[in-house]
């Protein structure tokens, strides 16, 4: 396999570990925990894994452990640093006993169910250290939730003598990890399940989890691209660039890119919902900024759009909620053509929601009515919101022009950044953070824990001062409606409008809309001054007020 010079040089990088993980550890337990919501129901659903304490690792005495094997699964969308979680786990497991083995299940949770696996040996591991991507074993979105799947899983786990399974995933995959941990604990199967917080979307965070891995690198990659576009934009001065960025429901990626690049406009879905803005309100907001810049002779600009915005427009949110229920009806399960599905939902929607449905451009309406992903999410990455909004802004400007308002010229370009960043080579932050998360998972396993997520905190400090430990997954859960039924799920973290990152953005956006205040962050750097190479996201720095 031919590799680039950068990859060769990066392979030699030894990621940093928190001081507590640099030698033998002891687990210090905090107080019993509660779930974030629906405590009685979650406790009843997870009798074996509910209420466990938060754990912090401190320096301890060496303990001899008999050899054991570990399995690993990459679940869901790719995120930079996945290979480093695996290399951290690999090194951690081998440091406990060189005879320990690490098995990777191929193409996500489906690999466990289908008994599709490989041993990750030192030779294989070394080819993937500090690289982006999930290609060492691949990823997938199979949802682990049926007893039949858990039972098929235990067969192969026993066959491979696996003591613990590490599931690297976002909120949905870690929810499944928790359900699996509970099931194996209830059945006394003796297999531990540990989760790891992954997702570029940045929405798996809370008091215990500072950030999900991959968010840092993905945002820096998109910010480099947005910065490049802004330089082009400010050079040619003839286009408005509409740039959609991934992130599912949450606008963390859009917000972080705005903090880094200072575009003229950045929409934040959570604010659109809080202000109960209609689609027309959003379009008017953008059109006003375009017209104001035109008055100053600036017929160019940048608009950053979070991919989930459409779900947050209150009328469309209500429509989606009803569509989810309609699509979960038993009669809907046998439909096998897109057109039939659209006709089916039209027949079942309430009058109010049907009107909203009919008012949407047909491509957007169709996407909302079509299949959800395996976790019941609308596939927002497939909706071309950047084109929809620019088309609607053009229409609005045309009306204003007709009414003799000066609107200048409005030429547009469209971009969607998502896949460009998910497999980028991890930044130093993600390389260290992910390696530590994986290494730490090996310590949770050695301490007999199950139903825990690996956590590393205090990551705005130098790596040696990072705090390692584990948080019970049940602590992050509440009940939410999925596929028409109330289910225990990890609560998603959306952008908080009273949080420091949003407040900073809100305090500066009027100036950024009017002036051309672009910042061009440039590419991720691995070697050089620490203020260039080792900075966490602006979101995290503002949250930690540093
Ligand atoms: P996860 O939530 O699994 O981490 O995935 C993140 C994400 O990149 C979203 O931002 C995006 O909406 C989605 O995956 C796209 O999914 P797919 O890879 O299936 O096209």
Coordinates of C-alpha atoms and ligand atoms in Angstrom, one line a residue:
X1 CA 0.0 0.0 0.0
X2 CA 1.6 3.3 -1.1
X3 CA 1.5 6.0 1.6
X4 CA 2.0 9.7 1.5
X5 CA 5.1 11.4 3.1
X6 CA 2.7 13.1 5.6
X7 CA 1.3 9.7 6.6
X8 CA 4.8 8.3 7.0
X9 CA 5.8 11.2 9.2
X10 CA 2.6 11.1 11.2
X11 CA 2.9 7.4 11.8
X12 CA 5.9 8.2 14.0
X13 CA 3.9 10.5 16.2
X14 CA 3.4 9.2 19.7
X15 CA 0.1 10.6 21.0
X16 CA 0.1 12.1 24.5
X17 CA -1.6 10.5 27.5
X18 CA -3.0 12.0 30.7
X19 CA -0.5 11.6 33.6
X20 CA -2.9 9.2 35.4
X21 CA -2.8 6.8 32.5
X22 CA 1.0 6.7 32.2
X23 CA 1.3 4.0 34.8
X24 CA -0.9 1.6 36.8
X25 CA -4.2 3.1 37.9
X26 CA -6.7 2.9 40.6
X27 CA -10.4 3.7 40.1
X28 CA -11.8 6.3 42.4
X29 CA -15.6 6.2 42.6
X30 CA -17.9 9.2 43.0
X31 CA -21.5 9.2 44.3
X32 CA -24.4 7.2 42.8
X33 CA -25.8 8.8 39.6
X34 CA -29.2 9.5 38.2
X35 CA -30.4 9.7 34.6
X36 CA -30.9 13.2 33.1
X37 CA -34.7 12.5 32.8
X38 CA -37.4 9.9 33.4
X39 CA -35.4 8.5 36.3
X40 CA -38.0 5.9 37.4
X41 CA -38.5 4.5 33.9
X42 CA -34.8 4.4 33.1
X43 CA -34.0 2.7 36.4
X44 CA -36.7 0.1 35.6
X45 CA -35.3 -0.5 32.1
X46 CA -31.7 -0.8 33.3
X47 CA -31.8 -2.5 36.7
X48 CA -28.2 -3.8 36.4
X49 CA -26.5 -0.7 35.1
X50 CA -28.5 2.2 36.6
X51 CA -27.1 4.5 39.3
X52 CA -23.4 3.5 39.0
X53 CA -20.9 6.1 40.1
X54 CA -18.7 8.3 37.9
X55 CA -15.1 7.0 38.0
X56 CA -11.8 8.9 37.9
X57 CA -8.5 7.1 37.5
X58 CA -5.6 8.0 39.6
X59 CA -2.1 6.6 39.9
X60 CA -2.2 3.1 41.6
X61 CA -0.3 -0.1 42.2
X62 CA 0.3 -2.6 39.4
X63 CA -2.0 -5.6 39.3
X64 CA -1.4 -8.9 37.5
X65 CA -4.3 -9.9 35.2
X66 CA -4.8 -13.1 33.4
X67 CA -4.8 -12.7 29.6
X68 CA -8.1 -11.6 28.0
X69 CA -9.4 -10.6 24.6
X70 CA -11.3 -7.5 23.6
X71 CA -13.6 -6.7 20.7
X72 CA -14.1 -3.3 19.0
X73 CA -16.8 -1.9 16.8
X74 CA -16.9 1.4 14.8
X75 CA -20.5 2.5 14.6
X76 CA -22.2 5.2 12.5
X77 CA -20.6 8.1 10.6
X78 CA -16.8 8.3 10.3
X79 CA -15.0 10.8 12.6
X80 CA -11.3 11.7 12.5
X81 CA -9.4 9.9 15.2
X82 CA -11.2 6.5 15.2
X83 CA -8.0 4.7 14.3
X84 CA -6.3 6.4 17.3
X85 CA -9.0 5.1 19.7
X86 CA -8.2 1.7 18.4
X87 CA -4.5 2.2 18.7
X88 CA -4.9 3.5 22.2
X89 CA -7.0 0.5 23.1
X90 CA -4.6 -1.8 21.4
X91 CA -1.6 -0.4 23.3
X92 CA -3.6 -0.3 26.6
X93 CA -4.7 -3.9 26.3
X94 CA -1.2 -5.1 25.3
X95 CA 0.3 -3.2 28.2
X96 CA -1.8 -5.1 30.6
X97 CA -0.7 -8.4 29.2
X98 CA 1.1 -8.9 25.8
X99 CA -0.9 -12.1 25.2
X100 CA -4.1 -10.1 25.1
X101 CA -5.8 -9.9 21.7
X102 CA -7.9 -7.2 20.0
X103 CA -10.5 -8.3 17.5
X104 CA -12.3 -5.8 15.2
X105 CA -15.8 -6.5 14.0
X106 CA -16.1 -5.6 10.3
X107 CA -18.4 -2.8 9.0
X108 CA -20.0 -1.8 12.2
X109 CA -22.4 -3.6 14.6
X110 CA -23.5 -5.8 11.7
X111 CA -20.1 -7.5 12.0
X112 CA -20.9 -8.7 15.5
X113 CA -24.2 -10.2 14.5
X114 CA -22.8 -11.8 11.3
X115 CA -19.6 -13.0 13.0
X116 CA -17.5 -11.0 10.6
X117 CA -14.3 -10.1 12.3
X118 CA -10.5 -9.9 12.1
X119 CA -7.7 -9.9 14.7
X120 CA -5.9 -6.5 14.8
X121 CA -2.3 -7.4 15.1
X122 CA 0.6 -5.0 15.7
X123 CA 1.6 -5.0 12.0
X124 CA -1.9 -4.0 11.0
X125 CA -2.3 -1.5 13.8
X126 CA 1.0 0.3 12.9
X127 CA -0.3 1.1 9.4
X128 CA -3.2 3.1 10.8
X129 CA -1.8 5.1 13.7
X130 CA -2.7 8.8 13.5
X131 CA -4.5 8.4 10.2
X132 CA -8.1 9.5 9.4
X133 CA -10.9 7.2 8.4
X134 CA -12.5 4.1 9.8
X135 CA -11.1 1.8 7.1
X136 CA -9.1 -0.5 9.3
X137 CA -12.4 -2.4 10.0
X138 CA -15.0 -0.2 8.4
X139 CA -18.2 1.2 10.0
X140 CA -21.9 0.7 9.6
X141 CA -25.3 1.8 10.9
X142 CA -26.9 -1.5 11.9
X143 CA -28.9 -0.8 15.0
X144 CA -28.2 -3.3 17.8
X145 CA -31.5 -3.6 19.6
X146 CA -33.0 -7.1 19.2
X147 CA -32.4 -10.0 21.6
X148 CA -31.7 -12.2 18.6
X149 CA -28.8 -9.9 17.6
X150 CA -27.5 -9.9 21.2
X151 CA -27.6 -13.7 21.3
X152 CA -25.8 -14.0 18.0
X153 CA -23.2 -11.5 19.4
X154 CA -22.6 -13.6 22.5
X155 CA -21.9 -16.7 20.4
X156 CA -18.9 -15.1 18.6
X157 CA -17.8 -13.2 21.7
X158 CA -17.5 -16.6 23.5
X159 CA -15.9 -18.3 20.6
X160 CA -13.2 -15.6 20.5
X161 CA -12.9 -15.6 24.3
X162 CA -13.8 -11.8 24.4
X163 CA -14.2 -10.4 27.8
X164 CA -15.2 -6.9 26.7
X165 CA -16.6 -5.1 23.7
X166 CA -15.9 -1.5 23.0
X167 CA -18.4 0.4 20.8
X168 CA -17.2 3.6 19.3
X169 CA -20.3 5.7 18.3
X170 CA -22.5 8.7 18.7
X171 CA -25.6 9.0 20.9
X172 CA -27.6 6.4 19.1
X173 CA -24.8 3.8 19.1
X174 CA -23.9 4.4 22.7
X175 CA -27.6 4.0 23.6
X176 CA -27.4 0.6 21.9
X177 CA -24.1 -0.1 23.8
X178 CA -25.9 0.6 27.0
X179 CA -28.9 -1.7 26.1
X180 CA -26.4 -4.5 25.2
X181 CA -24.4 -4.0 28.5
X182 CA -27.6 -4.3 30.4
X183 CA -28.7 -7.4 28.6
X184 CA -25.4 -9.2 29.0
X185 CA -25.3 -8.1 32.7
X186 CA -28.9 -9.3 33.3
X187 CA -28.0 -12.7 31.6
X188 CA -24.8 -12.9 33.6
X189 CA -22.9 -13.6 30.3
X190 CA -19.7 -12.1 31.8
X191 CA -19.0 -9.7 28.8
X192 CA -18.5 -6.1 29.5
X193 CA -19.6 -3.3 27.1
X194 CA -17.8 0.1 27.0
X195 CA -18.7 3.1 24.9
X196 CA -16.6 5.8 23.3
X197 CA -18.0 9.3 22.4
X198 CA -17.6 9.7 18.7
X199 CA -19.3 12.1 16.2
X200 CA -18.2 15.0 14.1
X201 CA -21.6 16.6 15.0
X202 CA -20.4 17.6 18.5
X203 CA -23.8 16.8 20.0
X204 CA -22.6 14.0 22.3
X205 CA -21.5 16.2 25.2
X206 CA -22.6 17.0 28.7
X207 CA -21.2 17.7 32.1
X208 CA -19.0 14.6 31.9
X209 CA -18.1 14.6 28.2
X210 CA -16.4 17.7 27.0
X211 CA -16.6 17.0 23.3
X212 CA -17.1 14.1 21.0
X213 CA -14.0 13.1 19.1
X214 CA -13.7 14.1 15.5
X215 CA -15.5 17.4 16.0
X216 CA -12.2 19.3 16.3
X217 CA -10.7 18.0 13.1
X218 CA -13.9 18.0 11.1
X219 CA -14.6 21.7 12.0
X220 CA -11.0 22.7 11.3
X221 CA -11.2 21.0 7.9
X222 CA -14.5 22.7 7.0
X223 CA -13.1 26.0 8.3
X224 CA -10.1 25.7 6.1
X225 CA -12.4 25.2 3.1
X226 CA -14.8 28.0 4.1
X227 CA -11.7 30.3 4.7
X228 CA -10.5 29.5 1.2
X229 CA -13.9 30.2 -0.3
X230 CA -14.0 33.5 1.6
X231 CA -10.7 34.5 0.1
X232 CA -12.0 33.6 -3.3
X233 CA -15.2 35.4 -2.6
X234 CA -13.3 38.6 -1.5
X235 CA -11.0 38.3 -4.5
X236 CA -13.7 38.0 -7.2
X237 CA -16.4 39.9 -5.4
X238 CA -19.2 38.5 -7.5
X239 CA -20.8 35.6 -5.6
X240 CA -22.8 34.8 -2.6
X241 CA -21.6 31.4 -1.4
X242 CA -24.3 29.3 0.3
X243 CA -22.4 26.7 2.4
X244 CA -24.2 23.9 4.1
X245 CA -22.3 21.9 6.8
X246 CA -23.0 18.6 8.4
X247 CA -24.1 18.2 11.9
X248 CA -27.5 16.5 11.8
X249 CA -30.0 18.3 14.1
X250 CA -27.3 20.2 16.1
X251 CA -25.7 23.4 14.8
X252 CA -22.4 23.0 16.7
X253 CA -20.4 22.5 13.4
X254 CA -21.9 25.6 11.8
X255 CA -21.3 27.7 15.0
X256 CA -17.7 26.5 15.3
X257 CA -17.0 27.3 11.7
X258 CA -18.5 30.7 12.1
X259 CA -16.4 31.4 15.2
X260 CA -13.3 30.4 13.2
X261 CA -14.1 32.1 9.9
X262 CA -16.5 35.0 10.6
X263 CA -18.7 34.6 7.6
X264 CA -21.3 37.3 6.8
X265 CA -24.2 35.0 7.9
X266 CA -24.4 31.8 9.9
X267 CA -27.8 30.3 10.7
X268 CA -28.3 28.5 14.0
X269 CA -31.2 26.0 13.9
X270 CA -31.7 26.1 17.7
X271 CA -32.2 29.9 17.5
X272 CA -34.6 29.6 14.5
X273 CA -36.7 27.3 16.6
X274 CA -36.5 29.4 19.8
X275 CA -37.6 32.5 17.8
X276 CA -40.3 30.4 16.1
X277 CA -39.1 31.7 12.7
X278 CA -40.8 30.6 9.5
X279 CA -39.0 29.6 6.4
X280 CA -39.9 33.1 5.0
X281 CA -38.4 34.8 8.1
X282 CA -35.1 33.0 7.5
X283 CA -35.1 33.9 3.9
X284 CA -36.0 37.6 4.7
X285 CA -33.1 37.7 7.2
X286 CA -30.6 36.6 4.6
X287 CA -32.1 38.8 1.9
X288 CA -31.8 41.8 4.1
X289 CA -28.1 41.2 4.7
X290 CA -27.6 40.8 1.0
X291 CA -29.4 44.0 0.2
X292 CA -27.5 45.9 2.9
X293 CA -24.2 44.7 1.6
X294 CA -25.3 45.6 -1.9
X295 CA -25.9 49.2 -0.8
X296 CA -22.2 49.4 0.2
X297 CA -21.3 48.0 -3.2
X298 CA -20.5 44.5 -1.9
X299 CA -22.3 42.0 -4.1
X300 CA -20.7 39.1 -2.4
X301 CA -20.8 37.2 0.8
X302 CA -20.9 33.9 2.6
X303 CA -23.8 32.1 4.4
X304 CA -23.1 29.1 6.6
X305 CA -26.1 26.8 7.0
X306 CA -26.4 23.9 9.4
X307 CA -27.8 20.8 7.6
X308 CA -30.6 20.2 10.1
X309 CA -32.1 23.7 9.8
X310 CA -35.3 22.5 8.1
X311 CA -36.2 20.3 11.1
X312 CA -36.2 23.4 13.4
X313 CA -38.6 25.6 11.6
X314 CA -41.5 25.0 14.0
X315 CA -44.2 24.2 11.4
X316 CA -41.8 21.8 9.7
X317 CA -40.8 20.2 13.0
X318 CA -44.5 19.5 13.7
X319 CA -44.9 18.0 10.3
X320 CA -41.8 15.8 10.8
X321 CA -43.2 14.6 14.2
X322 CA -46.4 13.5 12.5
X323 CA -44.6 12.0 9.5
X324 CA -42.6 9.9 11.9
X325 CA -45.8 8.5 13.5
X326 CA -47.4 7.9 10.1
X327 CA -44.3 6.2 8.8
X328 CA -44.3 3.9 11.9
X329 CA -47.9 2.7 11.1
X330 CA -48.0 -1.0 10.4
X331 CA -49.5 -0.4 6.9
X332 CA -46.5 1.7 6.0
X333 CA -44.1 -1.1 6.5
X334 CA -45.0 -3.0 3.4
X335 CA -44.7 0.1 1.0
X336 CA -41.9 -0.4 -1.4
X337 CA -41.9 2.6 -3.7
X338 CA -41.1 6.2 -2.9
X339 CA -44.1 7.6 -4.8
X340 CA -46.4 5.2 -2.9
X341 CA -44.9 6.3 0.4
X342 CA -45.5 10.0 -0.5
X343 CA -49.1 9.3 -1.4
X344 CA -49.5 7.2 1.8
X345 CA -48.3 10.1 4.0
X346 CA -50.5 12.6 2.2
X347 CA -53.5 10.4 3.0
X348 CA -52.7 10.2 6.7
X349 CA -51.4 13.7 7.6
X350 CA -53.6 16.1 9.5
X351 CA -55.0 19.0 7.4
X352 CA -52.6 21.5 9.0
X353 CA -49.5 19.4 8.4
X354 CA -50.7 18.4 4.9
X355 CA -50.8 22.1 4.0
X356 CA -47.2 22.6 5.2
X357 CA -46.2 19.5 3.3
X358 CA -47.7 20.8 0.1
X359 CA -46.2 24.3 0.5
X360 CA -42.6 22.8 0.5
X361 CA -40.7 22.4 -2.8
X362 CA -41.4 18.9 -4.0
X363 CA -37.8 17.6 -3.6
X364 CA -37.7 18.7 0.1
X365 CA -41.2 17.3 0.8
X366 CA -40.2 14.0 -0.8
X367 CA -37.0 13.8 1.3
X368 CA -39.0 14.4 4.5
X369 CA -41.5 11.7 3.6
X370 CA -38.9 9.1 2.6
X371 CA -37.2 6.5 4.8
X372 CA -35.4 7.4 8.0
X373 CA -32.0 6.1 8.9
X374 CA -31.9 2.9 11.1
X375 CA -32.1 5.1 14.2
X376 CA -35.3 6.9 13.0
X377 CA -33.5 10.2 12.0
X378 CA -34.6 12.2 8.9
X379 CA -31.6 12.0 6.5
X380 CA -31.0 15.8 6.5
X381 CA -27.7 15.5 4.7
X382 CA -29.7 14.6 1.6
X383 CA -31.8 17.8 1.6
X384 CA -30.3 20.5 -0.5
X385 CA -31.1 23.4 1.9
X386 CA -28.3 25.5 0.6
X387 CA -30.0 25.5 -2.9
X388 CA -33.5 25.9 -1.5
X389 CA -32.5 29.0 0.6
X390 CA -30.5 30.7 -2.2
X391 CA -33.4 30.1 -4.6
X392 CA -35.9 31.6 -2.1
X393 CA -33.6 34.6 -1.4
X394 CA -33.3 35.2 -5.2
X395 CA -37.1 35.2 -5.4
X396 CA -37.4 37.6 -2.5
X397 CA -34.8 40.0 -3.9
X398 CA -36.6 39.9 -7.3
X399 CA -39.8 41.0 -5.5
X400 CA -38.0 43.8 -3.7
X401 CA -36.4 45.0 -6.9
X402 CA -39.8 45.1 -8.5
X403 CA -40.8 47.4 -5.6
X404 CA -37.9 49.6 -6.4
X405 CA -35.7 48.6 -3.5
X406 CA -32.0 48.5 -4.3
X407 CA -30.7 44.9 -4.1
X408 CA -27.6 44.9 -6.2
X409 CA -26.5 41.7 -8.1
X410 CA -27.1 38.3 -6.6
X411 CA -24.9 35.6 -8.2
X412 CA -24.6 32.3 -6.2
X413 CA -22.5 29.3 -5.6
X414 CA -23.4 26.3 -3.5
X415 CA -21.3 23.9 -1.3
X416 CA -22.0 21.1 1.1
X417 CA -19.2 20.1 3.4
X418 CA -19.6 16.9 5.3
X419 CA -17.8 13.9 3.8
X420 CA -14.7 16.1 3.2
X421 CA -14.0 16.3 6.9
X422 CA -15.1 13.0 8.4
X423 CA -12.0 11.1 7.5
X424 CA -9.4 13.9 7.7
X425 CA -6.1 13.0 9.4
X426 CA -6.8 13.8 13.0
X427 CA -5.5 17.1 14.4
X428 CA -3.0 16.9 17.3
X429 CA -6.0 17.4 19.7
X430 CA -8.0 14.6 18.2
X431 CA -4.9 12.3 17.9
X432 CA -4.2 12.7 21.6
X433 CA -7.8 12.8 22.8
X434 CA -8.7 9.6 20.8
X435 CA -5.6 7.7 21.8
X436 CA -6.4 8.6 25.5
X437 CA -10.0 7.5 25.1
X438 CA -9.0 4.1 23.7
X439 CA -6.2 3.6 26.3
X440 CA -8.6 4.6 29.1
X441 CA -11.2 2.1 27.8
X442 CA -8.6 -0.7 28.5
X443 CA -8.4 0.5 32.1
X444 CA -12.2 0.5 32.5
X445 CA -12.2 -3.1 31.2
X446 CA -9.4 -4.1 33.5
X447 CA -11.4 -2.7 36.4
X448 CA -14.4 -4.8 35.5
X449 CA -16.7 -2.0 34.4
X450 CA -19.6 -2.4 32.0
X451 CA -22.2 0.1 30.8
X452 CA -19.7 2.9 31.0
X453 CA -18.5 5.4 28.5
X454 CA -14.7 6.2 28.4
X455 CA -14.2 9.9 29.2
X456 CA -11.2 12.3 29.2
X457 CA -11.8 15.7 30.7
X458 CA -9.9 19.0 31.2
X459 CA -8.7 18.8 27.6
X460 CA -8.1 22.6 27.3
X461 CA -5.1 22.0 29.6
X462 CA -1.9 20.3 28.4
X463 CA -2.5 16.5 27.9
X464 CA -0.6 15.5 31.0
X465 CA -3.2 17.3 33.1
X466 CA -6.2 15.6 31.4
X467 CA -8.5 13.7 33.7
X468 CA -9.4 10.1 32.7
X469 CA -12.3 8.0 33.9
X470 CA -15.7 6.6 33.0
X471 CA -19.3 7.8 33.1
X472 CA -22.3 5.4 33.4
X473 CA -24.2 5.6 30.1
X474 CA -27.6 5.5 31.9
X475 CA -26.7 8.8 33.5
X476 CA -27.1 10.5 30.1
X477 CA -30.5 8.9 29.2
X478 CA -34.1 10.0 29.0
X479 CA -37.1 8.8 27.1
X480 CA -37.8 10.1 23.6
X481 CA -40.2 9.1 20.8
X482 CA -38.4 7.0 18.1
X483 CA -40.2 5.3 15.3
X484 CA -43.5 6.0 16.9
X485 CA -42.5 4.6 20.4
X486 CA -41.0 6.0 23.6
X487 CA -37.5 4.7 23.9
X488 CA -34.6 5.2 26.3
X489 CA -32.0 7.3 24.5
X490 CA -28.9 9.5 25.3
X491 CA -30.1 13.1 25.3
X492 CA -28.6 15.0 22.4
X493 CA -26.8 18.2 23.2
X494 CA -28.0 21.0 21.0
X495 CA -26.5 24.5 20.8
X496 CA -27.4 26.4 24.0
X497 CA -28.5 29.9 23.3
X498 CA -27.3 31.1 26.7
X499 CA -24.0 29.3 26.3
X500 CA -20.7 31.2 25.8
X501 CA -20.0 30.1 22.1
X502 CA -23.5 31.3 20.9
X503 CA -23.3 34.5 22.9
X504 CA -19.9 35.4 21.4
X505 CA -21.3 34.7 18.0
X506 CA -24.5 36.7 18.6
X507 CA -22.4 39.7 19.9
X508 CA -20.4 39.8 16.7
X509 CA -22.6 38.7 13.9
X510 CA -24.1 42.1 12.9
X511 CA -20.6 43.4 12.4
X512 CA -19.6 40.3 10.4
X513 CA -22.8 40.6 8.3
X514 CA -22.0 44.2 7.3
X515 CA -18.2 44.3 7.2
X516 CA -16.0 41.8 5.3
X517 CA -14.4 40.5 8.5
X518 CA -13.4 37.1 7.1
X519 CA -10.8 35.0 8.9
X520 CA -8.9 32.4 6.9
X521 CA -7.8 29.7 9.3
X522 CA -5.7 27.7 6.7
X523 CA -5.0 23.9 6.9
X524 CA -4.5 21.9 10.1
X525 CA -0.8 22.0 11.1
X526 CA 0.9 19.1 13.0
X527 CA 4.3 20.6 13.6
X528 CA 5.0 24.2 14.6
X529 CA 4.1 26.7 17.3
X530 CA 1.6 25.4 19.9
X531 CA -0.9 28.3 19.2
X532 CA -1.1 27.0 15.6
X533 CA -1.0 23.2 16.2
X534 CA -2.5 22.4 19.5
X535 CA -5.5 24.6 20.0
X536 CA -8.9 22.9 20.8
X537 CA -12.0 24.3 19.2
X538 CA -13.1 27.8 19.9
X539 CA -16.4 26.3 21.1
X540 CA -14.6 24.4 23.9
X541 CA -12.3 27.3 24.7
X542 CA -15.3 29.6 25.2
X543 CA -17.2 26.9 27.1
X544 CA -14.3 26.6 29.5
X545 CA -13.8 30.4 29.4
X546 CA -10.1 30.2 28.5
Ligands
LIG1 P1 -23.0 10.1 13.3 O1 -24.1 10.8 14.0 O2 -23.1 8.6 13.1 O3 -21.6 10.4 13.9 O4 -22.9 10.7 11.8 C1 -22.6 12.0 11.6 C2 -23.0 12.4 10.2 O5 -21.8 12.8 9.5 C3 -24.0 13.5 10.1 O6 -23.4 14.8 10.3 C4 -24.7 13.3 8.8 O7 -26.0 13.8 8.8 C5 -24.7 11.8 8.7 O8 -23.6 11.4 9.4 C6 -24.7 11.4 7.3 O9 -24.9 10.0 7.3 P2 -24.3 9.0 6.1 O10 -22.9 8.8 6.4 O11 -25.1 7.7 6.4 O12 -24.5 9.6 4.8

